[in-house]
Short mmCIF file of C-alpha atoms and ligand atoms in Angstrom, two decimals:
data_model
loop_
_atom_site.label_atom_id
_atom_site.label_comp_id
_atom_site.label_asym_id
_atom_site.label_seq_id
_atom_site.Cartn_x
_atom_site.Cartn_y
_atom_site.Cartn_z
CA MET A 157 -92.90 -75.95 -85.55
CA TYR A 158 -91.70 -73.96 -82.60
CA PRO A 159 -92.21 -75.02 -79.03
CA ALA A 160 -94.08 -72.39 -77.00
CA PRO A 161 -91.72 -69.93 -75.26
CA PHE A 162 -89.94 -71.08 -72.09
CA ASP A 163 -86.97 -70.02 -70.00
CA TYR A 164 -83.81 -72.06 -70.25
CA HIS A 165 -81.35 -72.92 -67.48
CA ARG A 166 -78.22 -74.98 -67.80
CA ALA A 167 -77.26 -76.96 -64.72
CA ASN A 168 -73.59 -77.74 -64.10
CA SER A 169 -74.15 -80.24 -61.29
CA VAL A 170 -76.87 -82.51 -59.94
CA ASP A 171 -77.26 -80.29 -56.87
CA GLU A 172 -77.62 -77.20 -59.02
CA ALA A 173 -80.26 -78.93 -61.18
CA ILE A 174 -82.28 -79.98 -58.13
CA GLY A 175 -82.02 -76.42 -56.74
CA MET A 176 -83.29 -74.95 -60.00
CA LEU A 177 -86.16 -77.46 -60.21
CA SER A 178 -87.23 -76.78 -56.61
CA ASP A 179 -87.03 -72.99 -57.06
CA ILE A 180 -89.07 -72.97 -60.25
CA GLY A 181 -91.60 -75.57 -59.13
CA GLU A 182 -94.41 -77.03 -61.21
CA GLY A 183 -93.62 -75.59 -64.65
CA ALA A 184 -90.03 -76.88 -64.76
CA ARG A 185 -88.91 -79.89 -66.78
CA VAL A 186 -85.57 -81.63 -66.94
CA MET A 187 -84.06 -82.04 -70.39
CA ALA A 188 -81.36 -84.64 -71.06
CA GLY A 189 -81.03 -85.46 -74.78
CA GLY A 190 -84.38 -83.90 -75.63
CA GLN A 191 -85.31 -86.74 -78.01
CA SER A 192 -88.59 -87.41 -76.20
CA LEU A 193 -89.15 -83.95 -74.74
CA LEU A 194 -88.62 -81.84 -77.87
CA PRO A 195 -91.13 -83.67 -80.08
CA VAL A 196 -93.68 -83.25 -77.27
CA LEU A 197 -92.91 -79.53 -76.94
CA LYS A 198 -93.09 -78.98 -80.69
CA MET A 199 -96.54 -80.59 -80.75
CA ARG A 200 -97.37 -78.41 -77.71
CA PHE A 201 -98.58 -81.41 -75.71
CA ASP A 202 -96.90 -80.15 -72.53
CA GLU A 203 -97.15 -76.71 -70.96
CA LEU A 204 -93.92 -75.96 -69.22
CA THR A 205 -92.45 -72.62 -68.21
CA ASP A 206 -88.80 -73.59 -67.81
CA ILE A 207 -86.32 -76.15 -69.06
CA VAL A 208 -83.48 -77.25 -66.81
CA ASP A 209 -80.85 -78.70 -69.16
CA ILE A 210 -78.90 -81.42 -67.35
CA GLY A 211 -77.24 -82.61 -70.57
CA ARG A 212 -73.80 -81.23 -69.70
CA ILE A 213 -73.49 -82.31 -66.07
CA PRO A 214 -70.05 -83.94 -65.91
CA ASP A 215 -69.58 -87.58 -64.90
CA LEU A 216 -73.21 -88.62 -65.41
CA ASN A 217 -72.31 -90.34 -68.69
CA GLN A 218 -69.95 -92.99 -67.37
CA ILE A 219 -70.28 -96.76 -67.42
CA GLU A 220 -68.59 -98.30 -64.40
CA GLU A 221 -68.00 -101.90 -63.39
CA ASN A 222 -67.08 -102.86 -59.89
CA GLY A 223 -66.80 -106.61 -59.37
CA ASN A 224 -70.04 -107.88 -60.88
CA GLY A 225 -71.85 -104.61 -60.20
CA VAL A 226 -72.53 -102.38 -63.19
CA SER A 227 -73.59 -98.76 -63.09
CA ILE A 228 -74.57 -96.67 -66.09
CA GLY A 229 -74.82 -92.89 -65.67
CA ALA A 230 -78.22 -91.40 -66.54
CA LEU A 231 -76.77 -89.27 -69.35
CA THR A 232 -75.11 -92.16 -71.16
CA THR A 233 -76.43 -92.12 -74.72
CA HIS A 234 -77.77 -95.14 -76.57
CA SER A 235 -74.83 -94.93 -78.99
CA CYS A 236 -72.26 -94.84 -76.15
CA ILE A 237 -73.86 -97.91 -74.60
CA ALA A 238 -73.88 -99.69 -77.97
CA ALA A 239 -70.17 -98.94 -78.44
CA SER A 240 -69.18 -99.91 -74.87
CA ALA A 241 -67.10 -102.89 -73.79
CA LEU A 242 -69.99 -103.75 -71.44
CA ALA A 243 -72.43 -104.18 -74.35
CA GLY A 244 -69.81 -106.32 -76.07
CA SER A 245 -69.99 -108.80 -73.21
CA VAL A 246 -73.67 -108.45 -72.19
CA PRO A 247 -75.32 -108.81 -75.61
CA ILE A 248 -78.88 -108.00 -74.47
CA LEU A 249 -77.63 -104.44 -73.92
CA LEU A 250 -76.31 -104.27 -77.47
CA ASP A 251 -79.59 -105.68 -78.87
CA CYS A 252 -81.42 -102.78 -77.28
CA ALA A 253 -78.95 -99.91 -77.59
CA SER A 254 -78.14 -100.48 -81.25
CA GLY A 255 -81.78 -100.92 -82.26
CA ILE A 256 -83.37 -97.82 -80.73
CA ALA A 257 -84.50 -95.43 -83.47
CA ASP A 258 -81.66 -94.46 -85.82
CA VAL A 259 -78.06 -93.25 -85.63
CA GLN A 260 -79.11 -89.63 -85.12
CA VAL A 261 -81.51 -90.28 -82.22
CA ARG A 262 -79.03 -92.68 -80.62
CA SER A 263 -76.34 -90.02 -80.51
CA ARG A 264 -78.51 -87.72 -78.35
CA GLY A 265 -81.01 -89.90 -76.46
CA THR A 266 -80.05 -91.11 -72.98
CA ILE A 267 -80.86 -94.16 -70.87
CA GLY A 268 -81.97 -91.91 -67.99
CA GLY A 269 -84.39 -90.03 -70.22
CA SER A 270 -85.78 -93.28 -71.57
CA VAL A 271 -86.54 -94.51 -68.04
CA ALA A 272 -87.76 -91.12 -66.73
CA SER A 273 -90.14 -90.52 -69.63
CA GLY A 274 -92.46 -93.25 -68.31
CA ASP A 275 -93.17 -94.05 -71.95
CA PRO A 276 -94.16 -97.72 -72.37
CA SER A 277 -92.75 -97.60 -75.92
CA CYS A 278 -89.26 -96.83 -74.67
CA ASP A 279 -87.05 -99.88 -74.76
CA TRP A 280 -84.80 -99.43 -71.72
CA PRO A 281 -87.48 -99.66 -69.00
CA ALA A 282 -88.70 -103.01 -70.38
CA LEU A 283 -85.18 -104.33 -70.83
CA LEU A 284 -84.07 -103.28 -67.34
CA HIS A 285 -86.76 -105.54 -65.82
CA THR A 286 -84.84 -108.53 -67.18
CA LEU A 287 -81.74 -107.44 -65.21
CA ASP A 288 -83.52 -106.64 -61.90
CA ALA A 289 -82.12 -103.11 -62.25
CA GLU A 290 -82.20 -100.37 -59.66
CA ILE A 291 -82.78 -96.72 -60.45
CA GLN A 292 -80.61 -94.27 -58.51
CA CYS A 293 -82.36 -90.99 -57.85
CA GLN A 294 -81.46 -87.72 -56.19
CA GLY A 295 -83.83 -84.99 -55.04
CA PRO A 296 -84.29 -82.24 -52.46
CA ASN A 297 -84.46 -84.92 -49.73
CA GLY A 298 -81.27 -86.69 -50.73
CA THR A 299 -80.63 -89.88 -52.67
CA ARG A 300 -82.66 -93.06 -52.91
CA THR A 301 -82.58 -96.26 -54.91
CA LEU A 302 -85.78 -97.61 -56.47
CA ASP A 303 -86.54 -101.00 -57.98
CA ILE A 304 -87.29 -100.91 -61.73
CA ASN A 305 -90.34 -103.07 -60.88
CA GLY A 306 -93.07 -100.52 -60.27
CA PHE A 307 -90.92 -97.52 -61.24
CA VAL A 308 -93.17 -96.72 -64.20
CA GLU A 309 -96.51 -96.40 -62.43
CA ASP A 310 -98.79 -95.47 -65.30
CA LEU A 311 -98.65 -93.99 -68.78
CA TYR A 312 -95.91 -91.28 -68.66
CA GLN A 313 -96.03 -91.50 -64.85
CA THR A 314 -93.05 -92.62 -62.77
CA ALA A 315 -92.20 -92.92 -59.09
CA LEU A 316 -89.99 -89.80 -59.30
CA GLN A 317 -90.94 -87.08 -56.81
CA PRO A 318 -91.08 -83.42 -57.84
CA SER A 319 -87.56 -82.02 -58.44
CA GLU A 320 -86.07 -85.51 -58.27
CA ILE A 321 -83.80 -86.71 -61.05
CA ILE A 322 -82.38 -90.04 -62.10
CA THR A 323 -78.59 -90.10 -61.74
CA GLY A 324 -77.89 -93.67 -62.78
CA ILE A 325 -78.96 -97.26 -63.37
CA ARG A 326 -77.44 -100.20 -61.50
CA PHE A 327 -77.62 -103.95 -62.00
CA LYS A 328 -75.57 -107.09 -61.54
CA ARG A 329 -73.70 -108.37 -64.56
CA PRO A 330 -75.34 -111.66 -65.61
CA GLY A 331 -73.10 -114.55 -64.57
CA ALA A 332 -71.89 -117.66 -66.34
CA GLY A 333 -74.77 -119.79 -67.62
CA SER A 334 -76.93 -116.71 -68.01
CA GLY A 335 -78.02 -115.34 -71.38
CA GLY A 336 -80.50 -112.74 -72.51
CA ALA A 337 -82.04 -111.31 -75.63
CA TYR A 338 -84.14 -108.27 -76.48
CA CYS A 339 -86.31 -108.67 -79.56
CA ALA A 340 -88.33 -105.76 -80.91
CA PHE A 341 -90.33 -105.33 -84.08
CA LYS A 342 -90.92 -101.90 -85.59
CA ARG A 343 -92.21 -100.42 -88.84
CA CYS A 344 -89.02 -98.58 -89.78
CA ALA A 345 -85.86 -97.36 -88.07
CA PRO A 346 -87.05 -94.00 -86.72
CA ALA A 347 -90.17 -95.55 -85.19
CA TYR A 348 -90.90 -96.90 -81.73
CA PRO A 349 -91.43 -100.67 -81.56
CA THR A 350 -94.80 -102.17 -82.35
CA THR A 351 -94.03 -104.51 -79.46
CA SER A 352 -90.89 -105.84 -77.82
CA VAL A 353 -89.88 -108.70 -75.52
CA GLY A 354 -86.81 -109.06 -73.29
CA VAL A 355 -85.78 -112.40 -71.82
CA GLN A 356 -82.96 -113.30 -69.44
CA LEU A 357 -82.38 -116.97 -68.55
CA THR A 358 -79.95 -118.62 -66.18
CA ILE A 359 -79.55 -122.27 -67.13
CA THR A 360 -77.79 -124.87 -64.99
CA ASP A 361 -77.39 -128.48 -66.16
CA GLY A 362 -80.01 -127.97 -68.83
CA GLN A 363 -82.59 -126.60 -66.39
CA VAL A 364 -83.80 -123.03 -66.21
CA GLU A 365 -82.80 -121.81 -62.77
CA SER A 366 -84.21 -118.33 -63.16
CA ALA A 367 -86.11 -116.51 -65.87
CA ARG A 368 -87.13 -112.93 -66.52
CA VAL A 369 -89.60 -111.99 -69.23
CA ALA A 370 -90.54 -108.35 -69.80
CA LEU A 371 -92.65 -106.67 -72.47
CA GLY A 372 -92.35 -103.20 -73.99
CA SER A 373 -94.92 -101.33 -76.10
CA SER A 374 -97.49 -103.86 -74.90
CA GLY A 375 -99.63 -101.82 -72.50
CA LEU A 376 -99.68 -98.61 -70.47
CA THR A 377 -96.41 -99.46 -68.69
CA PRO A 378 -93.57 -101.88 -69.29
CA ILE A 379 -94.88 -105.29 -68.19
CA ARG A 380 -93.07 -108.03 -66.30
CA ALA A 381 -94.66 -111.34 -67.41
CA GLN A 382 -94.25 -113.32 -64.18
CA GLN A 383 -96.46 -116.21 -65.26
CA ALA A 384 -94.26 -116.64 -68.32
CA GLU A 385 -91.23 -116.76 -66.03
CA ALA A 386 -92.95 -119.41 -63.89
CA GLU A 387 -93.59 -121.55 -67.00
CA LEU A 388 -89.84 -121.60 -67.66
CA GLU A 389 -88.30 -121.87 -64.19
CA GLY A 390 -87.37 -125.37 -63.09
CA GLN A 391 -87.93 -126.71 -66.60
CA SER A 392 -85.66 -127.92 -69.34
CA LEU A 393 -86.54 -125.93 -72.44
CA GLY A 394 -88.66 -127.63 -75.10
CA ALA A 395 -91.34 -126.53 -77.52
CA GLY A 396 -94.04 -127.15 -74.88
CA GLN A 397 -92.51 -124.91 -72.20
CA ILE A 398 -91.61 -122.22 -74.70
CA GLY A 399 -95.14 -122.25 -76.16
CA ARG A 400 -96.71 -121.99 -72.69
CA ALA A 401 -94.37 -119.11 -71.77
CA ALA A 402 -95.32 -117.31 -75.01
CA ASP A 403 -99.03 -117.80 -74.21
CA ALA A 404 -98.47 -116.45 -70.70
CA ALA A 405 -96.60 -113.42 -72.08
CA VAL A 406 -99.56 -112.70 -74.37
CA ALA A 407 -101.94 -113.06 -71.41
CA ALA A 408 -99.88 -110.52 -69.43
CA SER A 409 -99.95 -107.98 -72.25
CA ASP A 410 -102.59 -105.33 -72.78
CA PRO A 411 -102.04 -103.93 -76.27
CA VAL A 412 -104.39 -101.51 -78.00
CA ASP A 413 -105.27 -100.89 -81.65
CA ASP A 414 -103.26 -97.97 -82.96
CA GLN A 415 -101.34 -96.87 -86.06
CA ARG A 416 -98.64 -99.43 -85.30
CA GLY A 417 -101.08 -102.32 -85.62
CA SER A 418 -104.20 -103.93 -84.24
CA ALA A 419 -104.21 -105.41 -80.74
CA ASP A 420 -104.60 -108.86 -82.33
CA PHE A 421 -101.58 -108.39 -84.53
CA LYS A 422 -99.57 -107.23 -81.51
CA ARG A 423 -100.59 -110.29 -79.50
CA GLN A 424 -99.36 -112.56 -82.28
CA LEU A 425 -96.17 -110.57 -82.41
CA ILE A 426 -95.64 -110.86 -78.65
CA ALA A 427 -95.98 -114.65 -78.86
CA HIS A 428 -93.52 -114.79 -81.73
CA LEU A 429 -90.99 -112.40 -80.15
CA THR A 430 -91.17 -114.25 -76.83
CA LYS A 431 -90.30 -117.53 -78.51
CA ARG A 432 -87.52 -115.91 -80.48
CA ALA A 433 -86.04 -114.15 -77.44
CA ILE A 434 -86.13 -117.38 -75.40
CA GLY A 435 -84.34 -119.19 -78.23
CA ILE A 436 -81.59 -116.59 -78.51
CA ALA A 437 -81.25 -116.29 -74.71
CA GLU A 438 -80.82 -120.06 -74.44
CA ARG A 439 -78.13 -120.12 -77.12
CA ARG A 440 -76.31 -117.21 -75.52
CA ALA A 441 -76.55 -118.85 -72.09
CA SER A 442 -74.60 -121.75 -73.56
CA GLY A 443 -71.89 -119.36 -74.74
CA GLU A 444 -72.90 -119.06 -78.39
CA GLN A 445 -72.49 -115.64 -80.09
CA VAL A 446 -75.79 -114.60 -81.65
CA VAL A 447 -76.33 -111.31 -83.49
CA ASN A 448 -79.75 -109.77 -82.85
CA SER A 449 -81.42 -106.35 -82.87
CA HIS A 450 -84.68 -104.57 -83.62
CA GLU A 451 -86.23 -105.83 -86.83
CA TYR A 452 -88.31 -104.00 -89.37
CA TYR A 453 -89.58 -104.58 -92.84
CA MET B 79 -91.34 -63.46 -73.56
CA SER B 80 -88.49 -65.66 -72.50
CA GLU B 81 -84.99 -64.37 -71.91
CA ARG B 82 -82.56 -64.64 -74.82
CA ILE B 83 -79.42 -66.64 -74.33
CA GLY B 84 -76.00 -65.85 -75.78
CA ILE B 85 -74.48 -68.77 -77.68
CA THR B 86 -71.35 -69.40 -79.72
CA VAL B 87 -71.44 -72.02 -82.43
CA THR B 88 -68.78 -72.88 -84.98
CA VAL B 89 -70.35 -73.91 -88.27
CA ASN B 90 -68.14 -75.28 -91.06
CA GLY B 91 -65.15 -73.65 -89.37
CA THR B 92 -66.70 -70.18 -88.93
CA ARG B 93 -67.50 -68.96 -85.43
CA TYR B 94 -70.86 -67.31 -84.90
CA GLU B 95 -72.12 -65.52 -81.80
CA ARG B 96 -75.85 -65.00 -81.45
CA GLU B 97 -78.45 -64.09 -78.86
CA VAL B 98 -81.27 -66.59 -79.34
CA GLU B 99 -84.66 -67.41 -77.93
CA PRO B 100 -84.38 -70.69 -75.99
CA ARG B 101 -87.04 -72.27 -78.18
CA LEU B 102 -85.11 -71.63 -81.42
CA LEU B 103 -84.39 -74.99 -83.05
CA LEU B 104 -80.87 -75.69 -84.24
CA VAL B 105 -82.12 -76.12 -87.81
CA GLN B 106 -83.70 -72.67 -87.65
CA LEU B 107 -80.48 -71.15 -86.39
CA ILE B 108 -78.64 -72.75 -89.29
CA ARG B 109 -81.15 -71.87 -92.01
CA GLU B 110 -82.78 -68.66 -90.87
CA GLU B 111 -80.10 -66.91 -88.80
CA LEU B 112 -76.95 -68.12 -90.54
CA ARG B 113 -78.63 -68.44 -93.97
CA LEU B 114 -77.09 -71.84 -94.62
CA THR B 115 -80.06 -73.30 -96.45
CA GLY B 116 -78.37 -76.50 -97.61
CA THR B 117 -79.74 -78.24 -94.52
CA HIS B 118 -83.37 -79.09 -95.25
CA ILE B 119 -86.47 -79.37 -93.10
CA GLY B 120 -88.54 -82.31 -94.31
CA CYS B 121 -90.91 -83.68 -91.70
CA ASP B 122 -89.99 -81.44 -88.76
CA THR B 123 -91.03 -84.35 -86.53
CA SER B 124 -87.77 -86.35 -86.19
CA TYR B 125 -88.66 -88.93 -88.80
CA CYS B 126 -87.05 -88.10 -92.14
CA GLY B 127 -83.44 -87.12 -91.40
CA ALA B 128 -83.35 -84.33 -94.04
CA CYS B 129 -82.10 -81.97 -91.31
CA THR B 130 -79.16 -84.20 -90.30
CA ILE B 131 -75.95 -82.34 -89.45
CA LEU B 132 -72.89 -83.36 -87.44
CA LEU B 133 -72.51 -81.81 -84.00
CA ASP B 134 -69.09 -82.38 -82.49
CA GLY B 135 -68.64 -85.18 -84.99
CA GLU B 136 -71.91 -86.99 -84.26
CA PRO B 137 -74.98 -87.04 -86.51
CA VAL B 138 -78.07 -85.38 -85.05
CA LYS B 139 -81.44 -84.28 -86.35
CA SER B 140 -81.20 -80.50 -86.12
CA CYS B 141 -85.02 -80.19 -86.00
CA THR B 142 -84.95 -82.10 -82.72
CA MET B 143 -82.38 -79.98 -80.90
CA LEU B 144 -82.46 -76.50 -79.49
CA ALA B 145 -79.86 -74.04 -80.72
CA VAL B 146 -78.88 -73.44 -77.07
CA GLN B 147 -77.97 -77.13 -76.76
CA ALA B 148 -75.33 -76.62 -79.47
CA ASP B 149 -73.67 -73.74 -77.58
CA GLY B 150 -69.90 -74.16 -77.73
CA GLY B 151 -70.20 -76.91 -80.32
CA GLU B 152 -68.79 -77.52 -83.78
CA VAL B 153 -71.38 -78.04 -86.49
CA LEU B 154 -70.73 -79.51 -89.92
CA THR B 155 -73.42 -79.01 -92.56
CA VAL B 156 -73.57 -80.08 -96.18
CA GLU B 157 -71.99 -76.75 -97.21
CA GLY B 158 -68.90 -77.80 -95.27
CA LEU B 159 -68.27 -80.95 -97.31
CA GLU B 160 -66.82 -79.13 -100.30
CA LYS B 161 -63.10 -78.32 -99.95
CA ASP B 162 -61.24 -75.71 -102.04
CA GLY B 163 -64.00 -75.61 -104.63
CA LYS B 164 -63.91 -79.38 -104.99
CA LEU B 165 -66.91 -81.54 -104.14
CA HIS B 166 -66.48 -84.29 -101.56
CA PRO B 167 -66.11 -87.79 -103.08
CA LEU B 168 -69.56 -88.62 -101.67
CA GLN B 169 -71.08 -85.67 -103.51
CA GLU B 170 -69.30 -86.70 -106.70
CA ALA B 171 -70.57 -90.26 -106.31
CA PHE B 172 -74.17 -89.17 -105.66
CA SER B 173 -74.02 -87.17 -108.87
CA GLU B 174 -72.36 -89.94 -110.87
CA HIS B 175 -74.69 -92.72 -109.67
CA HIS B 176 -77.86 -90.64 -109.84
CA GLY B 177 -78.23 -91.01 -106.07
CA LEU B 178 -80.81 -88.25 -106.02
CA GLN B 179 -83.87 -87.17 -107.90
CA CYS B 180 -85.64 -84.23 -106.23
CA GLY B 181 -82.67 -83.76 -103.90
CA TYR B 182 -84.75 -83.08 -100.81
CA CYS B 183 -83.21 -85.86 -98.74
CA THR B 184 -79.71 -85.42 -100.18
CA PRO B 185 -78.08 -83.06 -97.65
CA GLY B 186 -79.13 -85.33 -94.79
CA MET B 187 -78.16 -88.48 -96.70
CA LEU B 188 -74.72 -87.02 -97.36
CA MET B 189 -74.16 -86.14 -93.71
CA SER B 190 -75.21 -89.60 -92.48
CA ALA B 191 -73.07 -91.22 -95.18
CA TYR B 192 -70.13 -88.96 -94.27
CA TYR B 193 -70.40 -90.04 -90.62
CA LEU B 194 -70.71 -93.70 -91.64
CA LEU B 195 -67.51 -93.57 -93.70
CA GLU B 196 -65.65 -91.75 -90.92
CA GLN B 197 -66.58 -94.60 -88.56
CA ASN B 198 -66.26 -97.38 -91.06
CA PRO B 199 -64.28 -96.63 -94.25
CA ASP B 200 -65.18 -99.97 -95.85
CA PRO B 201 -68.82 -100.71 -94.99
CA SER B 202 -70.71 -103.77 -96.18
CA ASN B 203 -74.07 -103.32 -97.90
CA ALA B 204 -75.84 -104.15 -94.64
CA GLU B 205 -73.73 -101.59 -92.78
CA ILE B 206 -74.57 -98.92 -95.37
CA ARG B 207 -78.27 -99.69 -94.92
CA LYS B 208 -77.98 -99.42 -91.15
CA GLY B 209 -75.92 -96.23 -91.46
CA ILE B 210 -78.60 -94.34 -93.38
CA GLN B 211 -81.62 -95.96 -91.73
CA GLY B 212 -82.58 -92.59 -90.22
CA ASN B 213 -82.79 -90.91 -93.62
CA LEU B 214 -85.87 -91.35 -95.78
CA CYS B 215 -85.94 -90.86 -99.53
CA ARG B 216 -89.23 -90.66 -101.39
CA CYS B 217 -87.74 -90.72 -104.86
CA THR B 218 -84.83 -93.01 -105.56
CA GLY B 219 -85.76 -96.33 -103.98
CA TYR B 220 -82.34 -96.14 -102.26
CA LYS B 221 -80.55 -98.43 -104.72
CA ASN B 222 -78.51 -95.67 -106.32
CA ILE B 223 -77.79 -94.13 -102.92
CA PHE B 224 -76.28 -97.41 -101.71
CA ALA B 225 -74.25 -97.64 -104.93
CA ALA B 226 -73.01 -94.05 -104.54
CA ILE B 227 -71.92 -94.61 -100.95
CA SER B 228 -70.08 -97.81 -101.67
CA ASP B 229 -68.36 -96.29 -104.70
CA ALA B 230 -67.32 -93.21 -102.69
CA ALA B 231 -65.96 -95.51 -99.98
CA ALA B 232 -63.89 -97.42 -102.54
CA LYS B 233 -62.57 -94.22 -104.14
CA MET B 234 -61.72 -92.66 -100.77
CA GLN B 235 -59.81 -95.81 -99.80
CA THR B 236 -57.67 -95.77 -102.92
CA GLY B 237 -57.40 -91.98 -102.74
CA SER B 238 -58.52 -91.59 -106.35
C1 LIG C 31 -87.82 -90.50 -84.10
C2 LIG C 31 -87.61 -91.11 -82.75
C3 LIG C 31 -87.67 -92.47 -82.60
C4 LIG C 31 -87.47 -93.08 -81.37
N1 LIG C 31 -87.52 -94.44 -81.28
C5 LIG C 31 -87.28 -95.02 -80.09
C6 LIG C 31 -87.27 -96.43 -79.95
O1 LIG C 31 -87.42 -97.18 -80.92
N2 LIG C 31 -87.06 -96.96 -78.72
C7 LIG C 31 -86.83 -96.16 -77.64
O2 LIG C 31 -86.60 -96.67 -76.56
N3 LIG C 31 -86.82 -94.83 -77.73
C8 LIG C 31 -87.03 -94.24 -78.93
N4 LIG C 31 -87.00 -92.88 -79.00
C9 LIG C 31 -86.82 -92.07 -77.77
C10 LIG C 31 -85.37 -91.91 -77.44
O3 LIG C 31 -84.82 -93.12 -77.07
C11 LIG C 31 -85.15 -90.90 -76.33
O4 LIG C 31 -83.79 -90.63 -76.39
C12 LIG C 31 -85.41 -91.33 -74.93
O5 LIG C 31 -86.68 -91.84 -74.81
C13 LIG C 31 -85.36 -90.15 -73.99
O6 LIG C 31 -84.07 -89.77 -73.71
P1 LIG C 31 -83.65 -88.27 -73.77
O7 LIG C 31 -82.33 -88.17 -73.13
O8 LIG C 31 -83.76 -87.74 -75.13
O9 LIG C 31 -84.73 -87.58 -72.78
P2 LIG C 31 -85.47 -86.18 -72.83
O10 LIG C 31 -86.26 -86.06 -74.05
O11 LIG C 31 -84.49 -85.10 -72.52
O12 LIG C 31 -86.43 -86.36 -71.58
C14 LIG C 31 -87.52 -87.27 -71.59
C15 LIG C 31 -88.33 -87.12 -70.31
O13 LIG C 31 -87.59 -87.59 -69.19
C16 LIG C 31 -87.29 -86.54 -68.27
N5 LIG C 31 -85.88 -86.75 -67.93
C17 LIG C 31 -84.83 -86.94 -68.79
N6 LIG C 31 -83.72 -87.27 -68.11
C18 LIG C 31 -84.06 -87.31 -66.80
C19 LIG C 31 -83.34 -87.61 -65.61
N7 LIG C 31 -82.05 -87.96 -65.64
N8 LIG C 31 -84.00 -87.55 -64.43
C20 LIG C 31 -85.32 -87.21 -64.40
N9 LIG C 31 -86.06 -86.92 -65.49
C21 LIG C 31 -85.43 -86.96 -66.68
C22 LIG C 31 -87.60 -85.25 -69.00
O14 LIG C 31 -88.06 -84.26 -68.12
C23 LIG C 31 -88.69 -85.68 -69.97
O15 LIG C 31 -89.92 -85.70 -69.33
C24 LIG C 31 -87.20 -92.26 -80.23
C25 LIG C 31 -87.14 -90.87 -80.36
C26 LIG C 31 -87.33 -90.29 -81.61
C27 LIG C 31 -87.24 -88.79 -81.74
S1 LIG C 32 -86.83 -82.47 -90.62
FE1 LIG C 32 -85.68 -83.23 -88.98
S2 LIG C 32 -86.05 -85.34 -89.10
FE2 LIG C 32 -87.33 -84.59 -90.69
S1 LIG C 33 -84.20 -87.64 -103.92
FE1 LIG C 33 -86.21 -86.94 -103.51
S2 LIG C 33 -86.44 -87.53 -101.44
FE2 LIG C 33 -84.59 -88.46 -101.94
#
């Protein structure tokens, strides 16, 4: 399958990319790794006239740590994140990065593309809700920083303005007493999750001080399950609290029947993954090493 | 008609210069322009991994990349595994262990396995499974493929 014809432009800097996008206008699309865009073009679901390839812009694929601030360049691939020292010490990042698709997709696909695609099945946007991440953007009117909450506005629709690109992702490194887990269930490696749940807990003296619960592949956008967080905060974790949080996560979800499963099946899965993610997050918060990643049968 | 783009790609050590349509997929460059038909197209939708090649040392699905994205890059395809008329130990092991039946998935399997052993010369069974999780086989049931990869790893370690 060929994509329909288009013109191709390779940008060597962020400014050059923004210039190209503004000059071309409506028919232009950014391409990073192409792992979401190319399948869409091959199916001819999008009618574009021009591709602006940002994949080679230098310095956008760096992971930097400054005090407890972390920034990940938009072009950093899933496999680079999985192999990074950062993922070694913030295991929720490893859960996600090493479980996306398969080795081949992970060597090309980028975190920026995952967030910019506005695809509720992409794992990074859901995960980044658990870290209160900020999205750094640059466009014709300069730079701005947007909260991940609300960044994905609707199915395939983000807060990005025309000709604006994501340059990086920023968040604070979770501190001592904080642990997270990202649990996703999928049909096979090269498939998007059926559903996924990310949890980050900060636990002090046996009590949950703060909680984040976010769902992927569970509705038209990534979903932050605030009622589930409220069920956990201020509590010491027991089966009752965890069960109520799982129920609240299910209530926040809005899954549909599709080839990945029925909405009912997905709701059961969300409950199960929420409980599992809370359990792993709690153990990690106490300093235990727990191996976890996407699961499939 | 879109403007053609000049690209240079080194495939299995040979440098090629071509003027290509931007929409040309890397797998089509490899198979149709360069006539290296060892790399297969299975699903053409990013699912099966039959089209796996290494680009600058990393495995990619060549049906899900544009040829222009590989400009300046080094590609390794299944044809590049053989050295001086001698099959690669992985190829020998696939043959010995009956790690293929129809052979459709084999070029991609070999490339993913080659990358796995470059990264991890002594993989566990679980690591072998994870290493070829992006490659589907409709014939073998995978068992003989796992056996072939672990045998090749052992032979490459002892140099025999
Ligand atoms: C077989 C297969 C299975 C997959 N399974 C999973 C999975 O399980 N989980 C998962 O999370 N993902 C999965 N993916 C998607 C993969 O993670 C993609 O890499 C990712 O979603 C997009 O990154 P990309 O760099 O390839 O973006 P591209 O495909 O290049 O771009 C995607 C979209 O974002 C825009 N864009 C890209 N970068 C920027 C930027 N910096 N600024 C502004 N706009 C930008 C593009 O214009 C386009 O609209 C899968 C993909 C495939 C092919
Ligand atoms: S042909 Fe490329 S993944 Fe199937
Ligand atoms: S041997 Fe036939 S698909 Fe693998």
